[in-house]
XYZ file of C-alpha atoms in Angstrom:
306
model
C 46.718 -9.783 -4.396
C 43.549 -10.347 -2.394
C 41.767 -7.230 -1.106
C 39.378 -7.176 1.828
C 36.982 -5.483 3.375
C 36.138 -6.190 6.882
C 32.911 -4.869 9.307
C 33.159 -1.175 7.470
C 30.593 0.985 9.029
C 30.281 4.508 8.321
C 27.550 7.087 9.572
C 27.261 10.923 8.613
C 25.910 12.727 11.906
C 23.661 10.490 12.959
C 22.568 8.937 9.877
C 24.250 5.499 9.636
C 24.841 4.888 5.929
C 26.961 1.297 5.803
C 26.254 -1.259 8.645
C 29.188 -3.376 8.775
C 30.057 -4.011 5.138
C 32.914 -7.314 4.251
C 33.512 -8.524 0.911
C 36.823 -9.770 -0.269
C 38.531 -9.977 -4.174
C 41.424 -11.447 -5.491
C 43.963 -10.334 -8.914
C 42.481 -11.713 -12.130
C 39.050 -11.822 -10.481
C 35.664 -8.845 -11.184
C 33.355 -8.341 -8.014
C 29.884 -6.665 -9.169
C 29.244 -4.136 -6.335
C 25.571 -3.753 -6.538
C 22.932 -2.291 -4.911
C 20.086 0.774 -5.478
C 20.453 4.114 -5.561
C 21.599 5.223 -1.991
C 22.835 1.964 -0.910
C 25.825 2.699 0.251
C 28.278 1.284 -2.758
C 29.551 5.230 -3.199
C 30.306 4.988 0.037
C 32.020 1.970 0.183
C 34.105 2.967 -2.813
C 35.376 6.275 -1.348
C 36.723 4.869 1.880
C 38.111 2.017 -0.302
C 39.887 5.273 -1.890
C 40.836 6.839 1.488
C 38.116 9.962 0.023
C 37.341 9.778 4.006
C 37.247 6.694 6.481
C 34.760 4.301 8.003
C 33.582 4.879 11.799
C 35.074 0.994 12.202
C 36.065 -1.626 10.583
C 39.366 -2.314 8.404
C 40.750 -3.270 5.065
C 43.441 -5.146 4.198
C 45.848 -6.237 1.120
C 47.162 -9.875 1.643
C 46.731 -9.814 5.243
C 48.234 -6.406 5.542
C 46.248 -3.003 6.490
C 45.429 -1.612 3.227
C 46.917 1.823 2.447
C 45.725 3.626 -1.031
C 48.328 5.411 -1.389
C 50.967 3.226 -1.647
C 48.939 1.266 -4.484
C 48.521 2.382 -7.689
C 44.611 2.696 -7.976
C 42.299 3.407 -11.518
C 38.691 5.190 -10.874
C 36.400 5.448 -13.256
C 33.420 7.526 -11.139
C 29.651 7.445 -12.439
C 30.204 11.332 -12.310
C 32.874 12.178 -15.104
C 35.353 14.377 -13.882
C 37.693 15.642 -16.448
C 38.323 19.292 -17.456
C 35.995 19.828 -20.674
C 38.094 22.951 -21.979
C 41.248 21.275 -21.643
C 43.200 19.040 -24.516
C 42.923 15.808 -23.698
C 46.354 14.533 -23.970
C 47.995 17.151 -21.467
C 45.116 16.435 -18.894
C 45.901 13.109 -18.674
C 49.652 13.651 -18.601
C 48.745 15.605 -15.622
C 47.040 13.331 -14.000
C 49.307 10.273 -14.324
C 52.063 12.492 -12.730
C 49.869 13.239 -9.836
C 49.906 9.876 -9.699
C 53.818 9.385 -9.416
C 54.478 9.033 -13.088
C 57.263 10.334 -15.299
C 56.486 12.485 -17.898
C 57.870 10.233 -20.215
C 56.139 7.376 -19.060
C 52.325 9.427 -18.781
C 53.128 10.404 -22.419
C 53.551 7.057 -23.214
C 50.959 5.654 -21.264
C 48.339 8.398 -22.251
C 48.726 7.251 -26.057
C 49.086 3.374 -25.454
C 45.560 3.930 -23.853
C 44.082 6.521 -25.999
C 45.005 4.332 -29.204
C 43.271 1.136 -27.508
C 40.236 2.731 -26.647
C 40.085 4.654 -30.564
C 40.213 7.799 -29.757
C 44.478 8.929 -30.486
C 43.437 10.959 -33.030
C 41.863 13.096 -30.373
C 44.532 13.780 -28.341
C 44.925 17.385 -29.060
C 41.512 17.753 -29.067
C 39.573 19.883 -26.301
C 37.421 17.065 -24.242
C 33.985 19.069 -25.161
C 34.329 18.977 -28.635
C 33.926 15.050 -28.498
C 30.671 12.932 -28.639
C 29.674 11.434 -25.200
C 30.564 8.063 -25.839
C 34.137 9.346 -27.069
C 34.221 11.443 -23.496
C 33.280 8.337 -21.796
C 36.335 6.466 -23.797
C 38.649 9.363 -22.637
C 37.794 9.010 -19.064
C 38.624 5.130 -19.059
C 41.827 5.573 -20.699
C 42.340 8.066 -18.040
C 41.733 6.014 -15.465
C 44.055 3.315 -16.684
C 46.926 5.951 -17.502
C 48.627 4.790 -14.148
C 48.859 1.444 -14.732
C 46.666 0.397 -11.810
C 46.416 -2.692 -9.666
C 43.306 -2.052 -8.297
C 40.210 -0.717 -10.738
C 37.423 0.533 -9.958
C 34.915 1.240 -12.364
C 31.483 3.039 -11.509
C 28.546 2.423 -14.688
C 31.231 2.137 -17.126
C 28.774 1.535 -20.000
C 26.869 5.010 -19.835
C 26.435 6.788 -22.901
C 28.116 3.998 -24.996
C 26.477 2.476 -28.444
C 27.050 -1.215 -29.250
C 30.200 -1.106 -31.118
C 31.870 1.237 -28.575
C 30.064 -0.889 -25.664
C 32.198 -3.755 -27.225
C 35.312 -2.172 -27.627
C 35.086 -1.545 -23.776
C 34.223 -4.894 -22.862
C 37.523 -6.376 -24.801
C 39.409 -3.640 -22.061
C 37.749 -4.918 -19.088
C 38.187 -8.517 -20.286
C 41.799 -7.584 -20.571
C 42.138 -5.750 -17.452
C 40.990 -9.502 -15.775
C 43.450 -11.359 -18.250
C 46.632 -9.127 -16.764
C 45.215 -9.934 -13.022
C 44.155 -6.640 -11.998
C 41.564 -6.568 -9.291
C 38.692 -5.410 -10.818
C 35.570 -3.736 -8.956
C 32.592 -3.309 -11.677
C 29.620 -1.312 -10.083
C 26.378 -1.379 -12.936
C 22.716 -0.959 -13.230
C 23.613 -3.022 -15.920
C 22.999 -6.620 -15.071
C 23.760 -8.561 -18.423
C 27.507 -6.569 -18.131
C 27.904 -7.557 -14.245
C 26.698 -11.296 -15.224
C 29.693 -11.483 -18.293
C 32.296 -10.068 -15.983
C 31.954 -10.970 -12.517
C 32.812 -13.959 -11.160
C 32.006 -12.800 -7.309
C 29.080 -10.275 -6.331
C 28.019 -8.852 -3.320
C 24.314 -6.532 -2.881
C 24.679 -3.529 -0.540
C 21.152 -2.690 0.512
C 20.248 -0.110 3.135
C 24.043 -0.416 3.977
C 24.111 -3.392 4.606
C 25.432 -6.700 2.614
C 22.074 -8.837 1.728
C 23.510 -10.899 -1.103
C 27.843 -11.941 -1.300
C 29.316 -15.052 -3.297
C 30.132 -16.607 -6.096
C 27.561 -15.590 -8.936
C 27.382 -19.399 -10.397
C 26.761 -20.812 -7.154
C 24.186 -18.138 -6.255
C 22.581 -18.725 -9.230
C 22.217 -22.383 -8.610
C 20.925 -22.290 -4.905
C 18.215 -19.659 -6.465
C 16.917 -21.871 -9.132
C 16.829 -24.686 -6.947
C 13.335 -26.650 -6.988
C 11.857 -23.967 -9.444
C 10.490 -24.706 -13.323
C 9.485 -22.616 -15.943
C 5.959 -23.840 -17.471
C 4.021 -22.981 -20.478
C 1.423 -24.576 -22.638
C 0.346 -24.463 -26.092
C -2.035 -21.697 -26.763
C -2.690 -21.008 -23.032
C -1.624 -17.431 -21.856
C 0.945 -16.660 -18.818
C -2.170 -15.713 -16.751
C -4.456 -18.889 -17.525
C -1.730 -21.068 -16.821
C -0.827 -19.216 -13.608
C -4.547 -19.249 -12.681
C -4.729 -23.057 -13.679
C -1.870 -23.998 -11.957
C -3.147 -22.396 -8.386
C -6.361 -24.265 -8.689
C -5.482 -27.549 -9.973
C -1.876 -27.794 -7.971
C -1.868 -26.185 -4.984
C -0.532 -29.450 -2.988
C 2.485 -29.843 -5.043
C 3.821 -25.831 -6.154
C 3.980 -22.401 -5.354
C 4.116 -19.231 -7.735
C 7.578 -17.248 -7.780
C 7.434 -15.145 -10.485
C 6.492 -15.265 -14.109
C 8.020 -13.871 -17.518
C 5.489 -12.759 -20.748
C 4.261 -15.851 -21.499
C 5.710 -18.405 -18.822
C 5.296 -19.285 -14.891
C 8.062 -19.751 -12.490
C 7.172 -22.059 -10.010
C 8.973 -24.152 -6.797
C 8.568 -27.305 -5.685
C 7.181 -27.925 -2.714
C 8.927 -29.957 0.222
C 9.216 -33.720 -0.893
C 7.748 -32.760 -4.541
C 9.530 -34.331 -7.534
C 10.026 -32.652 -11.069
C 8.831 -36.089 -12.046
C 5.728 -36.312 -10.380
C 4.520 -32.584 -11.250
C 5.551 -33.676 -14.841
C 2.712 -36.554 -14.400
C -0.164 -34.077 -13.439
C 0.324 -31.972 -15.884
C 0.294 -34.467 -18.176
C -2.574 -35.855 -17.789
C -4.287 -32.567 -17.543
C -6.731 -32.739 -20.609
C -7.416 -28.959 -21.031
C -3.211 -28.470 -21.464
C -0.617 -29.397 -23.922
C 2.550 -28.747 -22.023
C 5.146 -26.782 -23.866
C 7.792 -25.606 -21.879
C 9.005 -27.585 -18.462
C 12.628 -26.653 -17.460
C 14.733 -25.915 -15.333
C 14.348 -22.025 -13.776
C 17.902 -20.309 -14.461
C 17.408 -17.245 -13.040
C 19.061 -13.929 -14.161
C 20.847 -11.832 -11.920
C 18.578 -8.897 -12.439
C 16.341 -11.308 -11.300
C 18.106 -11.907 -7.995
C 18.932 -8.357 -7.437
C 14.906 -7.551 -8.259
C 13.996 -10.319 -5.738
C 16.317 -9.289 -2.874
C 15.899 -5.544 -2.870
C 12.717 -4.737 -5.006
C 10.084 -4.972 -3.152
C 10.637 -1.707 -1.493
C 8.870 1.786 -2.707
């Protein structure tokens, strides 16, 4: 399956919240849906699940217009929403049938899910009595109690410790295996990053940032080095660097004890490797290649704002 959406603009009065928003992703495939707070990703994802519609603009499932309900779709929102004073196991029978399922087949489906995710024993449990990050299990397996083709999951992490973070990452990985279409939404780059193959940045409702996160990453680190030296502190060698090189770099960025720089046009990693060599007063210690992360990207396309 291939999912896409096309020119989606949506306003609210006459506040326009997405500008013309297109992204596309296939089965077997995780798209990071990124973007600040009031960016417009909740938006997106509630017309994506017909919650209301988009002023223009369409989407489409191979080729054809796209039409929630006739697809089986998992949502896992960033607000939980199941009943706290209700057992666990009859809430999510309830809502796998409101979802089309036999009762048979929710039962089923409720324990396959609860027994991944460690939490069976619960089942009779009421969803309050249960630590957060056992909540935040309940509400994935809940999501997945359909069987979905289409998941959408909103900060999936929150409220989860390591070993329960991992147990959760084996699902998604899963979820990807089986050729779902997976939409991951995070604050949390380093999860986005092991998932996603495909990305897109919503900022100000609009798309500044869509494409494949390798290739993205490449064109970004193009022409730029990291550089330290022995015994010489981030800001000396900054400082050094804009008074000795000028003519051959520019300053991107830095980390705690290293400079990011770019080449300038017609500047060779080989000849800024000969300055600084023969610059008595440095010892060089680190010259590589600038991989940048993608909180790095994100940070650099939408964080300059207050």
């Amino acid at each position: 399956m291939k999912l896409e959406v096309k020119n989606i603009t949506k306003s609210f009065g006459e506040k326009e919240i997405l500008k013309g928003i297109s992204f596309s992703v296939e089965s077997g495939k995780a798209l990071g849906l990124l973007g600040r707070n009031g960016a417009g990703k909740t938006t997106t994802i509630r017309i994506l699940m017909d919650v209301f519609h988009g002023n223009s603009g369409e989407i489409l499932l191979d080729g054809e217009k796209f039409n929630p309900r006739k697809v089986q779709i998992g949502y896992l929102p960033e607000e939980r929403g199941l009943y706290p004073k209700r057992e666990i196991l009859e809430q999510m029978i309830y809502l796998a049938r409101l979802r089309g399922i036999g009762r048979n087949q929710a039962v089923e489906n409720s324990r396959k899910w609860l027994k991944r995710l460690q939490v069976l024993e619960y089942e009779k449990k009421l969803l309050e009595t249960l630590s957060k990050g056992n909540q935040q299990k309940v509400q994935l397996a809940s999501t997945l109690v359909c069987d979905p083709e289409i998941v959408i999951l909103d900060e999936p992490f929150s409220g989860l410790d390591p070993v329960n973070s991992q147990i959760l990452q084996e699902v998604v990985q899963e979820l990807i295996s089986d050729g779902k279409i997976v939409i991951f939404s995070s604050h949390q780059m380093s999860y986005v990053e092991e998932f996603c193959e495909d990305v897109v940045i919503i900022n100000h409702g609009e798309v500044v940032l869509n494409g494949n996160l390798s290739e993205i990453k490449r064109e970004y680190g193009k022409n730029q080095l990291v550089i330290s030296g022995v015994g010489v502190t981030q800001a000396d060698m900054e400082a050094l660097l804009r008074r000795r090189l000028p003519e051959l770099l520019e300053i991107t960025g830095k980390t705690k004890e290293e400079v990011i720089v770019r080449l300038l046009e017609g500047v060779t990693r080989k000849q800024l490797f000969q300055k600084l060599a023969k610059m008595e007063e440095l010892e060089i210690e680190h010259f590589e290649t600038y991989k940048p992360s993608l909180n790095d990207i994100f940070v650099a396309k939408v964080g300059e704002e207050s």
